[in-house]
C-alpha cells in the first residue's frame, strides 16, 4: 500500500497536523524533511528479559541523518497509505531479517520528535509509534540478516547503561532526551522487572476483595428430563462463547489465558494473577478504569524457530505474546493502529450494503496490507482468499461466521443437538435458528425466535452487546445466559410490557419524536444457572434484547431479569451501602422490591424513546450510528432515569402501590454509589455518574453534614424529568456534540461522590459479586 513516485521511486508520506491527524495530503520524502511537515514513523525496540538488554543497531554510513551512529533496534517511516503495525513488522524484517507476527509487538507510547540537522537542510517533525518486542533471551548476532543500505552492525547493551550514555549525550549514539518523553521506554522496563512481589500480591488481594463470592442456587424441580439433557449440551455451547469472547477482547488474550491457567500453581502471586484474570477475562481491570493489572512480562512465551536465520545449537527465537498497557478502544474488532479518520474515509468509498456491513454488529474489520504481509511471510499457512480487489483502501470487513468459523461450527452442532432434546417447541425453534445464524451470519430470525421463547429452560446465546467496542459501539460480543424461569414472578410483571406504548406517548419529549407503534415488551424472570462470554467484571442483573434496530422497530424488545443475581447484589452490596451512605431517617426506605422493580423498569425503558431516527437533513439513521462510542453510556443513563420517571408515572396512574414512590428514589440513590464503583470507563458507571451529578446539582440529592446522603422529595421529580428530557432529545436529534458536552460536564467523580466512595472504602463493602454455579457443577459431576 506504500505510495511511491513512479519516476523517481521516492517514497511519499502522509502529511499530518501538529496534533498528529491526517490532512489528506501526501508529499515526497525529500519535500517533507525540507519543509518540516509533520509525518509518522515507527520505532521498534527488541528487549531481552534474561539479560535486561536492548538491541541497538549502527546506522549505515550512507544514511541521510545520524550516519554511523548507534540507534533503535529498527525504525522507519510510515509510507503514505500504510499502517503503523504493518510498517513496524516490515521494517524489522527488512532491516534485521527478523520475521514476527503482530502479537510480538507492544505499542508502548507515541513520541513527537522535533529537530533540525544537516545545517538546517533536514527538518524532522515526526510522530513515532514506539513498539517493544520482548524476547526471553538475546537473539544470537549471527541470526540477524542485516540490510546493508540501512544497518552496518547490531549489538546488545544493558538498558541502564544505554540510558546513561544517552543522558551523557555520548556522540556515538543518536540522541534521545531520556529525561523527557523518551524516558518512558526505560521507566516501563524498570517498573516491570524491579517490582516488589509482596507489594504486588497485596495489591491483587485488595482488588480481589472487592468481589464477594456467591454460590447461586436455582430450583430445577419441574424441569423436564429432556431439557436436562439439552442443558448439558447448552453448557458446552456456552463455553465456546467464552472462547470467542476472549479473542474478541484482544488477539493475544486466549494465549495469555492459557498461560496464566497453566502456571497458576507456580507461586502465590501467579495464583492471584489467575484468580483476578478469571474475573476480568483480560489483563485490564474492569473496576479500575480498565487499568492493566498485568503486563507483557506476565504473558505467554511463544517459540518461533523460523523468525530468523537458523543458528546451530539455538532452538530459535522465544518472545512474549504482547498486549498494550492501555486497553485498545476497538478491542479486536478493528486493526489496533486504525483510527476513526481512516475508518470514515474508507466507509465513504463503500456502497450502501458495504457500509451496512462495515458498521454492522456482526463483522470485524481487517487490513489488506496485514493479510498481504502474512501471506508473503507465512505463505504456507495463510488462506489465499482475495480481499477487496482493486480497492485503494487498506480496510475490509469479515463476517463473524467466517472469522470465528471453527468455533461457531462446533457451537452450532451443540445447539442443534440441544434443540432436538428440548421439550418446548419455542425452545427448539430458537436453538435451531440460532445454530443456523452462527453459520449464515444472519441473526434476524433467531432474534425473533428468542423474543418468542416460552420455555421453563431459558436460553440467551449469541452476539448481542456492544460495550466492548469503545471506538464506535458497533460490534457485538458473544455471550450466554442459561436459566430456569420463575413463572410466578414472570406473571406478575406483565404490567410493564403492557404499558410501554402509554409510557412512550407520555415521555418528557417533543411529540414529533415519539413513536406511534411501540410494541409491548415481554419480560421473563429467571434464576441464572450459568453464564459465559461477555460477563466479565460486574455482573449484569438484567438485559433487554435484541439491539438490532430493525427488530426494535418491527417487534420491540424482550427483557430477561436475573432474580438470584439481583438478590445477591442487594444482600451483599446495596444494603451495606445504604447502611453507610444513606441518612438514618431514610435507610428503611431501601428495600429489594424497589431495587428490583427499578431494574425491571430500566430494562423496559431501553425499548422506548428514540432508536431509528430522522436527522434534521431528512436522512434516516439510528441513535447508535450517530452517537457512536457515546451511545452506550447515554443509553444506560436514559434507561435508568426514564425508568424512574416511568415508575412515578405508573404510581400516579394507580398501577403500582404509592408506598413505592419514596423507596424507589432512595434505593436509586444508594444504587448510584454501587454503579459508580464500576468505574467511569464502563457504560453503566458513566451513566450513573451523569445522573447522580445532575440530580445533586438540582438539589434532589443532599449531602448532609455527617457525610450521609438523602433525597429531597420536593425536587426529585422535576430533576428526573429534566434529565430525561435532555437525554431523550439528544438521542432523537442524533446530536453527538450535545451528548459529548453532557457527558463531559456531568460524567465525573465529583466531590460528593468521592465522599461516598471514601466511606465505602473504609468499611470495604464489596463492589460486586463473583458467581459460582453449584447446580451446574453438580450436574456435570454426575455426568462424569
JSON list of C-alpha atoms in Angstrom, two decimals, residues 32-229:
[
{"chain": "A", "resi": 32, "resn": "UNK", "atom": "CA", "xyz": [8.59, 16.62, 3.84]},
{"chain": "A", "resi": 33, "resn": "UNK", "atom": "CA", "xyz": [12.02, 16.84, 5.50]},
{"chain": "A", "resi": 34, "resn": "UNK", "atom": "CA", "xyz": [12.99, 20.01, 3.64]},
{"chain": "A", "resi": 35, "resn": "UNK", "atom": "CA", "xyz": [9.76, 21.84, 4.51]},
{"chain": "A", "resi": 36, "resn": "UNK", "atom": "CA", "xyz": [9.37, 20.44, 8.02]},
{"chain": "A", "resi": 37, "resn": "UNK", "atom": "CA", "xyz": [6.00, 18.76, 7.52]},
{"chain": "A", "resi": 38, "resn": "UNK", "atom": "CA", "xyz": [4.71, 16.60, 10.35]},
{"chain": "A", "resi": 39, "resn": "UNK", "atom": "CA", "xyz": [4.63, 12.89, 9.48]},
{"chain": "A", "resi": 40, "resn": "UNK", "atom": "CA", "xyz": [4.66, 9.49, 11.17]},
{"chain": "A", "resi": 41, "resn": "UNK", "atom": "CA", "xyz": [7.26, 6.77, 11.74]},
{"chain": "A", "resi": 42, "resn": "UNK", "atom": "CA", "xyz": [7.76, 3.64, 13.86]},
{"chain": "A", "resi": 43, "resn": "UNK", "atom": "CA", "xyz": [10.41, 2.78, 16.44]},
{"chain": "A", "resi": 44, "resn": "UNK", "atom": "CA", "xyz": [10.83, -0.91, 17.33]},
{"chain": "A", "resi": 45, "resn": "UNK", "atom": "CA", "xyz": [12.88, -1.93, 20.35]},
{"chain": "A", "resi": 46, "resn": "UNK", "atom": "CA", "xyz": [13.93, -5.54, 20.96]},
{"chain": "A", "resi": 47, "resn": "UNK", "atom": "CA", "xyz": [14.42, -6.25, 24.67]},
{"chain": "A", "resi": 48, "resn": "UNK", "atom": "CA", "xyz": [15.93, -9.45, 26.12]},
{"chain": "A", "resi": 49, "resn": "UNK", "atom": "CA", "xyz": [14.40, -10.29, 29.50]},
{"chain": "A", "resi": 50, "resn": "UNK", "atom": "CA", "xyz": [17.07, -12.65, 30.82]},
{"chain": "A", "resi": 51, "resn": "UNK", "atom": "CA", "xyz": [19.92, -10.15, 30.38]},
{"chain": "A", "resi": 52, "resn": "UNK", "atom": "CA", "xyz": [17.88, -6.92, 30.66]},
{"chain": "A", "resi": 53, "resn": "UNK", "atom": "CA", "xyz": [19.44, -5.70, 27.42]},
{"chain": "A", "resi": 54, "resn": "UNK", "atom": "CA", "xyz": [18.18, -3.70, 24.46]},
{"chain": "A", "resi": 55, "resn": "UNK", "atom": "CA", "xyz": [19.27, -4.45, 20.91]},
{"chain": "A", "resi": 56, "resn": "UNK", "atom": "CA", "xyz": [20.66, -1.42, 19.08]},
{"chain": "A", "resi": 57, "resn": "UNK", "atom": "CA", "xyz": [21.80, -1.01, 15.50]},
{"chain": "A", "resi": 58, "resn": "UNK", "atom": "CA", "xyz": [24.60, 1.05, 13.96]},
{"chain": "A", "resi": 59, "resn": "UNK", "atom": "CA", "xyz": [23.13, 3.16, 11.17]},
{"chain": "A", "resi": 60, "resn": "UNK", "atom": "CA", "xyz": [24.74, 2.74, 7.75]},
{"chain": "A", "resi": 61, "resn": "UNK", "atom": "CA", "xyz": [27.29, 5.40, 6.71]},
{"chain": "A", "resi": 62, "resn": "UNK", "atom": "CA", "xyz": [25.15, 6.30, 3.68]},
{"chain": "A", "resi": 63, "resn": "UNK", "atom": "CA", "xyz": [22.11, 7.38, 5.74]},
{"chain": "A", "resi": 64, "resn": "UNK", "atom": "CA", "xyz": [20.88, 10.98, 5.28]},
{"chain": "A", "resi": 65, "resn": "UNK", "atom": "CA", "xyz": [20.72, 11.51, 9.05]},
{"chain": "A", "resi": 66, "resn": "UNK", "atom": "CA", "xyz": [22.78, 10.28, 12.04]},
{"chain": "A", "resi": 67, "resn": "UNK", "atom": "CA", "xyz": [25.03, 8.23, 9.72]},
{"chain": "A", "resi": 68, "resn": "UNK", "atom": "CA", "xyz": [27.30, 5.76, 11.54]},
{"chain": "A", "resi": 69, "resn": "UNK", "atom": "CA", "xyz": [25.69, 6.26, 14.98]},
{"chain": "A", "resi": 70, "resn": "UNK", "atom": "CA", "xyz": [24.09, 3.64, 17.27]},
{"chain": "A", "resi": 71, "resn": "UNK", "atom": "CA", "xyz": [20.29, 3.82, 17.29]},
{"chain": "A", "resi": 72, "resn": "UNK", "atom": "CA", "xyz": [16.98, 2.00, 17.85]},
{"chain": "A", "resi": 73, "resn": "UNK", "atom": "CA", "xyz": [16.74, -1.75, 17.10]},
{"chain": "A", "resi": 74, "resn": "UNK", "atom": "CA", "xyz": [14.71, -0.92, 13.98]},
{"chain": "A", "resi": 75, "resn": "UNK", "atom": "CA", "xyz": [12.89, 2.14, 12.71]},
{"chain": "A", "resi": 76, "resn": "UNK", "atom": "CA", "xyz": [11.32, 3.53, 9.58]},
{"chain": "A", "resi": 77, "resn": "UNK", "atom": "CA", "xyz": [8.87, 5.98, 8.14]},
{"chain": "A", "resi": 78, "resn": "UNK", "atom": "CA", "xyz": [5.26, 5.02, 7.56]},
{"chain": "A", "resi": 79, "resn": "UNK", "atom": "CA", "xyz": [4.66, 5.49, 3.84]},
{"chain": "A", "resi": 80, "resn": "UNK", "atom": "CA", "xyz": [1.51, 7.20, 2.59]},
{"chain": "A", "resi": 81, "resn": "UNK", "atom": "CA", "xyz": [-1.40, 4.79, 2.86]},
{"chain": "A", "resi": 82, "resn": "UNK", "atom": "CA", "xyz": [0.49, 2.33, 5.06]},
{"chain": "A", "resi": 83, "resn": "UNK", "atom": "CA", "xyz": [-0.34, 1.43, 8.66]},
{"chain": "A", "resi": 84, "resn": "UNK", "atom": "CA", "xyz": [1.81, 1.62, 11.76]},
{"chain": "A", "resi": 85, "resn": "UNK", "atom": "CA", "xyz": [1.89, -2.03, 12.86]},
{"chain": "A", "resi": 86, "resn": "UNK", "atom": "CA", "xyz": [2.43, -3.40, 9.36]},
{"chain": "A", "resi": 87, "resn": "UNK", "atom": "CA", "xyz": [5.31, -0.92, 8.90]},
{"chain": "A", "resi": 88, "resn": "UNK", "atom": "CA", "xyz": [6.87, -1.99, 12.22]},
{"chain": "A", "resi": 89, "resn": "UNK", "atom": "CA", "xyz": [6.75, -5.65, 11.23]},
{"chain": "A", "resi": 90, "resn": "UNK", "atom": "CA", "xyz": [8.08, -4.94, 7.73]},
{"chain": "A", "resi": 91, "resn": "UNK", "atom": "CA", "xyz": [10.96, -2.72, 8.93]},
{"chain": "A", "resi": 92, "resn": "UNK", "atom": "CA", "xyz": [12.11, -5.38, 11.41]},
{"chain": "A", "resi": 93, "resn": "UNK", "atom": "CA", "xyz": [12.06, -7.99, 8.68]},
{"chain": "A", "resi": 94, "resn": "UNK", "atom": "CA", "xyz": [13.82, -5.83, 6.07]},
{"chain": "A", "resi": 95, "resn": "UNK", "atom": "CA", "xyz": [16.47, -4.25, 8.32]},
{"chain": "A", "resi": 96, "resn": "UNK", "atom": "CA", "xyz": [17.33, -7.18, 10.60]},
{"chain": "A", "resi": 97, "resn": "UNK", "atom": "CA", "xyz": [15.83, -10.27, 8.96]},
{"chain": "A", "resi": 98, "resn": "UNK", "atom": "CA", "xyz": [13.52, -10.86, 11.97]},
{"chain": "A", "resi": 99, "resn": "UNK", "atom": "CA", "xyz": [10.04, -12.01, 10.97]},
{"chain": "A", "resi": 100, "resn": "UNK", "atom": "CA", "xyz": [7.46, -11.77, 13.75]},
{"chain": "A", "resi": 101, "resn": "UNK", "atom": "CA", "xyz": [3.65, -11.89, 13.96]},
{"chain": "A", "resi": 102, "resn": "UNK", "atom": "CA", "xyz": [1.66, -8.93, 15.24]},
{"chain": "A", "resi": 103, "resn": "UNK", "atom": "CA", "xyz": [1.29, -10.39, 18.75]},
{"chain": "A", "resi": 104, "resn": "UNK", "atom": "CA", "xyz": [5.01, -9.83, 19.35]},
{"chain": "A", "resi": 105, "resn": "UNK", "atom": "CA", "xyz": [4.62, -6.04, 19.12]},
{"chain": "A", "resi": 106, "resn": "UNK", "atom": "CA", "xyz": [3.50, -3.95, 22.07]},
{"chain": "A", "resi": 107, "resn": "UNK", "atom": "CA", "xyz": [2.70, -0.30, 21.41]},
{"chain": "A", "resi": 108, "resn": "UNK", "atom": "CA", "xyz": [4.04, 1.50, 24.49]},
{"chain": "A", "resi": 109, "resn": "UNK", "atom": "CA", "xyz": [3.77, 5.22, 23.64]},
{"chain": "A", "resi": 110, "resn": "UNK", "atom": "CA", "xyz": [3.83, 7.84, 20.87]},
{"chain": "A", "resi": 111, "resn": "UNK", "atom": "CA", "xyz": [6.83, 10.17, 20.83]},
{"chain": "A", "resi": 112, "resn": "UNK", "atom": "CA", "xyz": [6.94, 13.51, 18.98]},
{"chain": "A", "resi": 113, "resn": "UNK", "atom": "CA", "xyz": [10.46, 14.23, 17.73]},
{"chain": "A", "resi": 114, "resn": "UNK", "atom": "CA", "xyz": [11.15, 17.79, 16.52]},
{"chain": "A", "resi": 115, "resn": "UNK", "atom": "CA", "xyz": [14.72, 18.53, 15.44]},
{"chain": "A", "resi": 116, "resn": "UNK", "atom": "CA", "xyz": [16.82, 20.19, 12.72]},
{"chain": "A", "resi": 117, "resn": "UNK", "atom": "CA", "xyz": [20.12, 18.69, 11.43]},
{"chain": "A", "resi": 118, "resn": "UNK", "atom": "CA", "xyz": [22.49, 18.93, 8.45]},
{"chain": "A", "resi": 119, "resn": "UNK", "atom": "CA", "xyz": [22.86, 22.71, 8.79]},
{"chain": "A", "resi": 120, "resn": "UNK", "atom": "CA", "xyz": [19.10, 23.24, 8.63]},
{"chain": "A", "resi": 121, "resn": "UNK", "atom": "CA", "xyz": [18.63, 21.16, 5.49]},
{"chain": "A", "resi": 122, "resn": "UNK", "atom": "CA", "xyz": [16.92, 18.26, 7.29]},
{"chain": "A", "resi": 123, "resn": "UNK", "atom": "CA", "xyz": [13.86, 19.16, 9.41]},
{"chain": "A", "resi": 124, "resn": "UNK", "atom": "CA", "xyz": [12.38, 16.21, 11.25]},
{"chain": "A", "resi": 125, "resn": "UNK", "atom": "CA", "xyz": [8.90, 16.74, 12.75]},
{"chain": "A", "resi": 126, "resn": "UNK", "atom": "CA", "xyz": [7.97, 13.15, 13.39]},
{"chain": "A", "resi": 127, "resn": "UNK", "atom": "CA", "xyz": [5.31, 11.31, 15.41]},
{"chain": "A", "resi": 128, "resn": "UNK", "atom": "CA", "xyz": [6.88, 7.99, 16.34]},
{"chain": "A", "resi": 129, "resn": "UNK", "atom": "CA", "xyz": [4.80, 4.97, 17.32]},
{"chain": "A", "resi": 130, "resn": "UNK", "atom": "CA", "xyz": [7.12, 3.22, 19.76]},
{"chain": "A", "resi": 131, "resn": "UNK", "atom": "CA", "xyz": [6.85, -0.60, 19.92]},
{"chain": "A", "resi": 132, "resn": "UNK", "atom": "CA", "xyz": [8.51, -3.04, 22.30]},
{"chain": "A", "resi": 133, "resn": "UNK", "atom": "CA", "xyz": [9.27, -6.63, 21.31]},
{"chain": "A", "resi": 134, "resn": "UNK", "atom": "CA", "xyz": [10.13, -8.71, 24.39]},
{"chain": "A", "resi": 135, "resn": "UNK", "atom": "CA", "xyz": [12.25, -11.82, 23.86]},
{"chain": "A", "resi": 136, "resn": "UNK", "atom": "CA", "xyz": [13.19, -14.28, 26.59]},
{"chain": "A", "resi": 137, "resn": "UNK", "atom": "CA", "xyz": [16.91, -14.31, 25.71]},
{"chain": "A", "resi": 138, "resn": "UNK", "atom": "CA", "xyz": [19.14, -12.25, 23.41]},
{"chain": "A", "resi": 139, "resn": "UNK", "atom": "CA", "xyz": [18.97, -13.27, 19.75]},
{"chain": "A", "resi": 140, "resn": "UNK", "atom": "CA", "xyz": [22.39, -14.59, 18.62]},
{"chain": "A", "resi": 141, "resn": "UNK", "atom": "CA", "xyz": [24.04, -11.89, 16.50]},
{"chain": "A", "resi": 142, "resn": "UNK", "atom": "CA", "xyz": [24.68, -14.38, 13.70]},
{"chain": "A", "resi": 143, "resn": "UNK", "atom": "CA", "xyz": [20.91, -14.98, 13.43]},
{"chain": "A", "resi": 144, "resn": "UNK", "atom": "CA", "xyz": [20.36, -11.48, 12.04]},
{"chain": "A", "resi": 145, "resn": "UNK", "atom": "CA", "xyz": [20.37, -10.68, 8.32]},
{"chain": "A", "resi": 146, "resn": "UNK", "atom": "CA", "xyz": [21.33, -7.01, 8.08]},
{"chain": "A", "resi": 147, "resn": "UNK", "atom": "CA", "xyz": [20.15, -4.69, 5.32]},
{"chain": "A", "resi": 148, "resn": "UNK", "atom": "CA", "xyz": [23.48, -3.14, 4.30]},
{"chain": "A", "resi": 149, "resn": "UNK", "atom": "CA", "xyz": [21.98, 0.11, 2.99]},
{"chain": "A", "resi": 150, "resn": "UNK", "atom": "CA", "xyz": [20.38, 0.72, 6.40]},
{"chain": "A", "resi": 151, "resn": "UNK", "atom": "CA", "xyz": [22.37, -1.14, 9.08]},
{"chain": "A", "resi": 152, "resn": "UNK", "atom": "CA", "xyz": [26.10, -1.78, 9.46]},
{"chain": "A", "resi": 153, "resn": "UNK", "atom": "CA", "xyz": [26.09, -3.67, 12.79]},
{"chain": "A", "resi": 154, "resn": "UNK", "atom": "CA", "xyz": [23.95, -4.64, 15.80]},
{"chain": "A", "resi": 155, "resn": "UNK", "atom": "CA", "xyz": [24.77, -5.24, 19.47]},
{"chain": "A", "resi": 156, "resn": "UNK", "atom": "CA", "xyz": [23.05, -5.74, 22.81]},
{"chain": "A", "resi": 157, "resn": "UNK", "atom": "CA", "xyz": [23.53, -3.25, 25.63]},
{"chain": "A", "resi": 158, "resn": "UNK", "atom": "CA", "xyz": [22.18, -3.08, 29.19]},
{"chain": "A", "resi": 159, "resn": "UNK", "atom": "CA", "xyz": [19.16, -0.78, 29.16]},
{"chain": "A", "resi": 160, "resn": "UNK", "atom": "CA", "xyz": [20.55, 1.04, 32.21]},
{"chain": "A", "resi": 161, "resn": "UNK", "atom": "CA", "xyz": [23.94, 1.57, 30.55]},
{"chain": "A", "resi": 162, "resn": "UNK", "atom": "CA", "xyz": [22.24, 2.74, 27.36]},
{"chain": "A", "resi": 163, "resn": "UNK", "atom": "CA", "xyz": [20.12, 5.22, 29.29]},
{"chain": "A", "resi": 164, "resn": "UNK", "atom": "CA", "xyz": [23.27, 6.52, 30.99]},
{"chain": "A", "resi": 165, "resn": "UNK", "atom": "CA", "xyz": [25.04, 7.02, 27.63]},
{"chain": "A", "resi": 166, "resn": "UNK", "atom": "CA", "xyz": [22.06, 8.91, 26.24]},
{"chain": "A", "resi": 167, "resn": "UNK", "atom": "CA", "xyz": [21.87, 11.07, 29.36]},
{"chain": "A", "resi": 168, "resn": "UNK", "atom": "CA", "xyz": [25.57, 11.97, 28.85]},
{"chain": "A", "resi": 169, "resn": "UNK", "atom": "CA", "xyz": [24.85, 12.75, 25.17]},
{"chain": "A", "resi": 170, "resn": "UNK", "atom": "CA", "xyz": [27.56, 10.31, 24.04]},
{"chain": "A", "resi": 171, "resn": "UNK", "atom": "CA", "xyz": [28.48, 11.27, 20.47]},
{"chain": "A", "resi": 172, "resn": "UNK", "atom": "CA", "xyz": [28.41, 7.65, 19.22]},
{"chain": "A", "resi": 173, "resn": "UNK", "atom": "CA", "xyz": [24.68, 7.38, 19.88]},
{"chain": "A", "resi": 174, "resn": "UNK", "atom": "CA", "xyz": [21.70, 9.05, 18.21]},
{"chain": "A", "resi": 175, "resn": "UNK", "atom": "CA", "xyz": [20.45, 11.49, 20.85]},
{"chain": "A", "resi": 176, "resn": "UNK", "atom": "CA", "xyz": [17.16, 10.97, 22.75]},
{"chain": "A", "resi": 177, "resn": "UNK", "atom": "CA", "xyz": [16.02, 13.03, 25.68]},
{"chain": "A", "resi": 178, "resn": "UNK", "atom": "CA", "xyz": [15.79, 10.35, 28.36]},
{"chain": "A", "resi": 179, "resn": "UNK", "atom": "CA", "xyz": [14.67, 12.97, 30.88]},
{"chain": "A", "resi": 180, "resn": "UNK", "atom": "CA", "xyz": [11.76, 13.84, 28.59]},
{"chain": "A", "resi": 181, "resn": "UNK", "atom": "CA", "xyz": [9.16, 11.78, 26.75]},
{"chain": "A", "resi": 182, "resn": "UNK", "atom": "CA", "xyz": [11.58, 9.09, 25.62]},
{"chain": "A", "resi": 183, "resn": "UNK", "atom": "CA", "xyz": [12.45, 8.27, 29.21]},
{"chain": "A", "resi": 184, "resn": "UNK", "atom": "CA", "xyz": [9.17, 6.32, 29.22]},
{"chain": "A", "resi": 185, "resn": "UNK", "atom": "CA", "xyz": [10.90, 3.40, 27.50]},
{"chain": "A", "resi": 186, "resn": "UNK", "atom": "CA", "xyz": [13.36, 2.93, 30.33]},
{"chain": "A", "resi": 187, "resn": "UNK", "atom": "CA", "xyz": [10.80, 3.65, 33.04]},
{"chain": "A", "resi": 188, "resn": "UNK", "atom": "CA", "xyz": [8.45, 0.98, 31.65]},
{"chain": "A", "resi": 189, "resn": "UNK", "atom": "CA", "xyz": [11.20, -1.65, 31.63]},
{"chain": "A", "resi": 190, "resn": "UNK", "atom": "CA", "xyz": [12.36, -0.72, 35.13]},
{"chain": "A", "resi": 191, "resn": "UNK", "atom": "CA", "xyz": [8.83, -0.90, 36.59]},
{"chain": "A", "resi": 192, "resn": "UNK", "atom": "CA", "xyz": [8.21, -4.31, 35.06]},
{"chain": "A", "resi": 193, "resn": "UNK", "atom": "CA", "xyz": [11.34, -6.01, 36.23]},
{"chain": "A", "resi": 194, "resn": "UNK", "atom": "CA", "xyz": [12.07, -4.34, 39.55]},
{"chain": "A", "resi": 195, "resn": "UNK", "atom": "CA", "xyz": [8.64, -4.86, 41.09]},
{"chain": "A", "resi": 196, "resn": "UNK", "atom": "CA", "xyz": [8.12, -5.91, 44.70]},
{"chain": "A", "resi": 197, "resn": "UNK", "atom": "CA", "xyz": [6.44, -9.33, 44.60]},
{"chain": "A", "resi": 198, "resn": "UNK", "atom": "CA", "xyz": [4.92, -8.94, 48.07]},
{"chain": "A", "resi": 199, "resn": "UNK", "atom": "CA", "xyz": [3.51, -5.50, 47.28]},
{"chain": "A", "resi": 200, "resn": "UNK", "atom": "CA", "xyz": [2.04, -6.77, 44.02]},
{"chain": "A", "resi": 201, "resn": "UNK", "atom": "CA", "xyz": [0.43, -9.74, 45.75]},
{"chain": "A", "resi": 202, "resn": "UNK", "atom": "CA", "xyz": [-1.15, -7.43, 48.32]},
{"chain": "A", "resi": 203, "resn": "UNK", "atom": "CA", "xyz": [-2.45, -5.17, 45.55]},
{"chain": "A", "resi": 204, "resn": "UNK", "atom": "CA", "xyz": [-4.08, -8.11, 43.73]},
{"chain": "A", "resi": 205, "resn": "UNK", "atom": "CA", "xyz": [-5.58, -9.39, 47.00]},
{"chain": "A", "resi": 206, "resn": "UNK", "atom": "CA", "xyz": [-7.12, -5.97, 47.59]},
{"chain": "A", "resi": 207, "resn": "UNK", "atom": "CA", "xyz": [-8.56, -5.95, 44.06]},
{"chain": "A", "resi": 208, "resn": "UNK", "atom": "CA", "xyz": [-10.00, -9.44, 44.55]},
{"chain": "A", "resi": 209, "resn": "UNK", "atom": "CA", "xyz": [-11.60, -8.49, 47.87]},
{"chain": "A", "resi": 210, "resn": "UNK", "atom": "CA", "xyz": [-13.89, -6.07, 46.03]},
{"chain": "A", "resi": 211, "resn": "UNK", "atom": "CA", "xyz": [-15.81, -9.08, 44.71]},
{"chain": "A", "resi": 212, "resn": "UNK", "atom": "CA", "xyz": [-18.00, -11.15, 47.05]},
{"chain": "A", "resi": 213, "resn": "UNK", "atom": "CA", "xyz": [-18.04, -14.86, 46.12]},
{"chain": "A", "resi": 214, "resn": "UNK", "atom": "CA", "xyz": [-21.66, -16.05, 45.81]},
{"chain": "A", "resi": 215, "resn": "UNK", "atom": "CA", "xyz": [-22.86, -19.57, 45.12]},
{"chain": "A", "resi": 216, "resn": "UNK", "atom": "CA", "xyz": [-26.03, -19.23, 43.04]},
{"chain": "A", "resi": 217, "resn": "UNK", "atom": "CA", "xyz": [-28.84, -21.66, 43.65]},
{"chain": "A", "resi": 218, "resn": "UNK", "atom": "CA", "xyz": [-31.83, -22.37, 41.44]},
{"chain": "A", "resi": 219, "resn": "UNK", "atom": "CA", "xyz": [-34.76, -24.77, 41.65]},
{"chain": "A", "resi": 220, "resn": "UNK", "atom": "CA", "xyz": [-34.75, -27.40, 38.89]},
{"chain": "A", "resi": 221, "resn": "UNK", "atom": "CA", "xyz": [-37.90, -29.15, 40.05]},
{"chain": "A", "resi": 222, "resn": "UNK", "atom": "CA", "xyz": [-40.34, -29.13, 37.17]},
{"chain": "A", "resi": 223, "resn": "UNK", "atom": "CA", "xyz": [-37.63, -29.07, 34.50]},
{"chain": "A", "resi": 224, "resn": "UNK", "atom": "CA", "xyz": [-38.38, -31.97, 32.10]},
{"chain": "A", "resi": 225, "resn": "UNK", "atom": "CA", "xyz": [-35.76, -34.70, 31.68]},
{"chain": "A", "resi": 226, "resn": "UNK", "atom": "CA", "xyz": [-35.39, -33.78, 28.01]},
{"chain": "A", "resi": 227, "resn": "UNK", "atom": "CA", "xyz": [-34.48, -30.22, 28.97]},
{"chain": "A", "resi": 228, "resn": "UNK", "atom": "CA", "xyz": [-31.91, -31.55, 31.45]},
{"chain": "A", "resi": 229, "resn": "UNK", "atom": "CA", "xyz": [-30.28, -33.40, 28.55]}
]
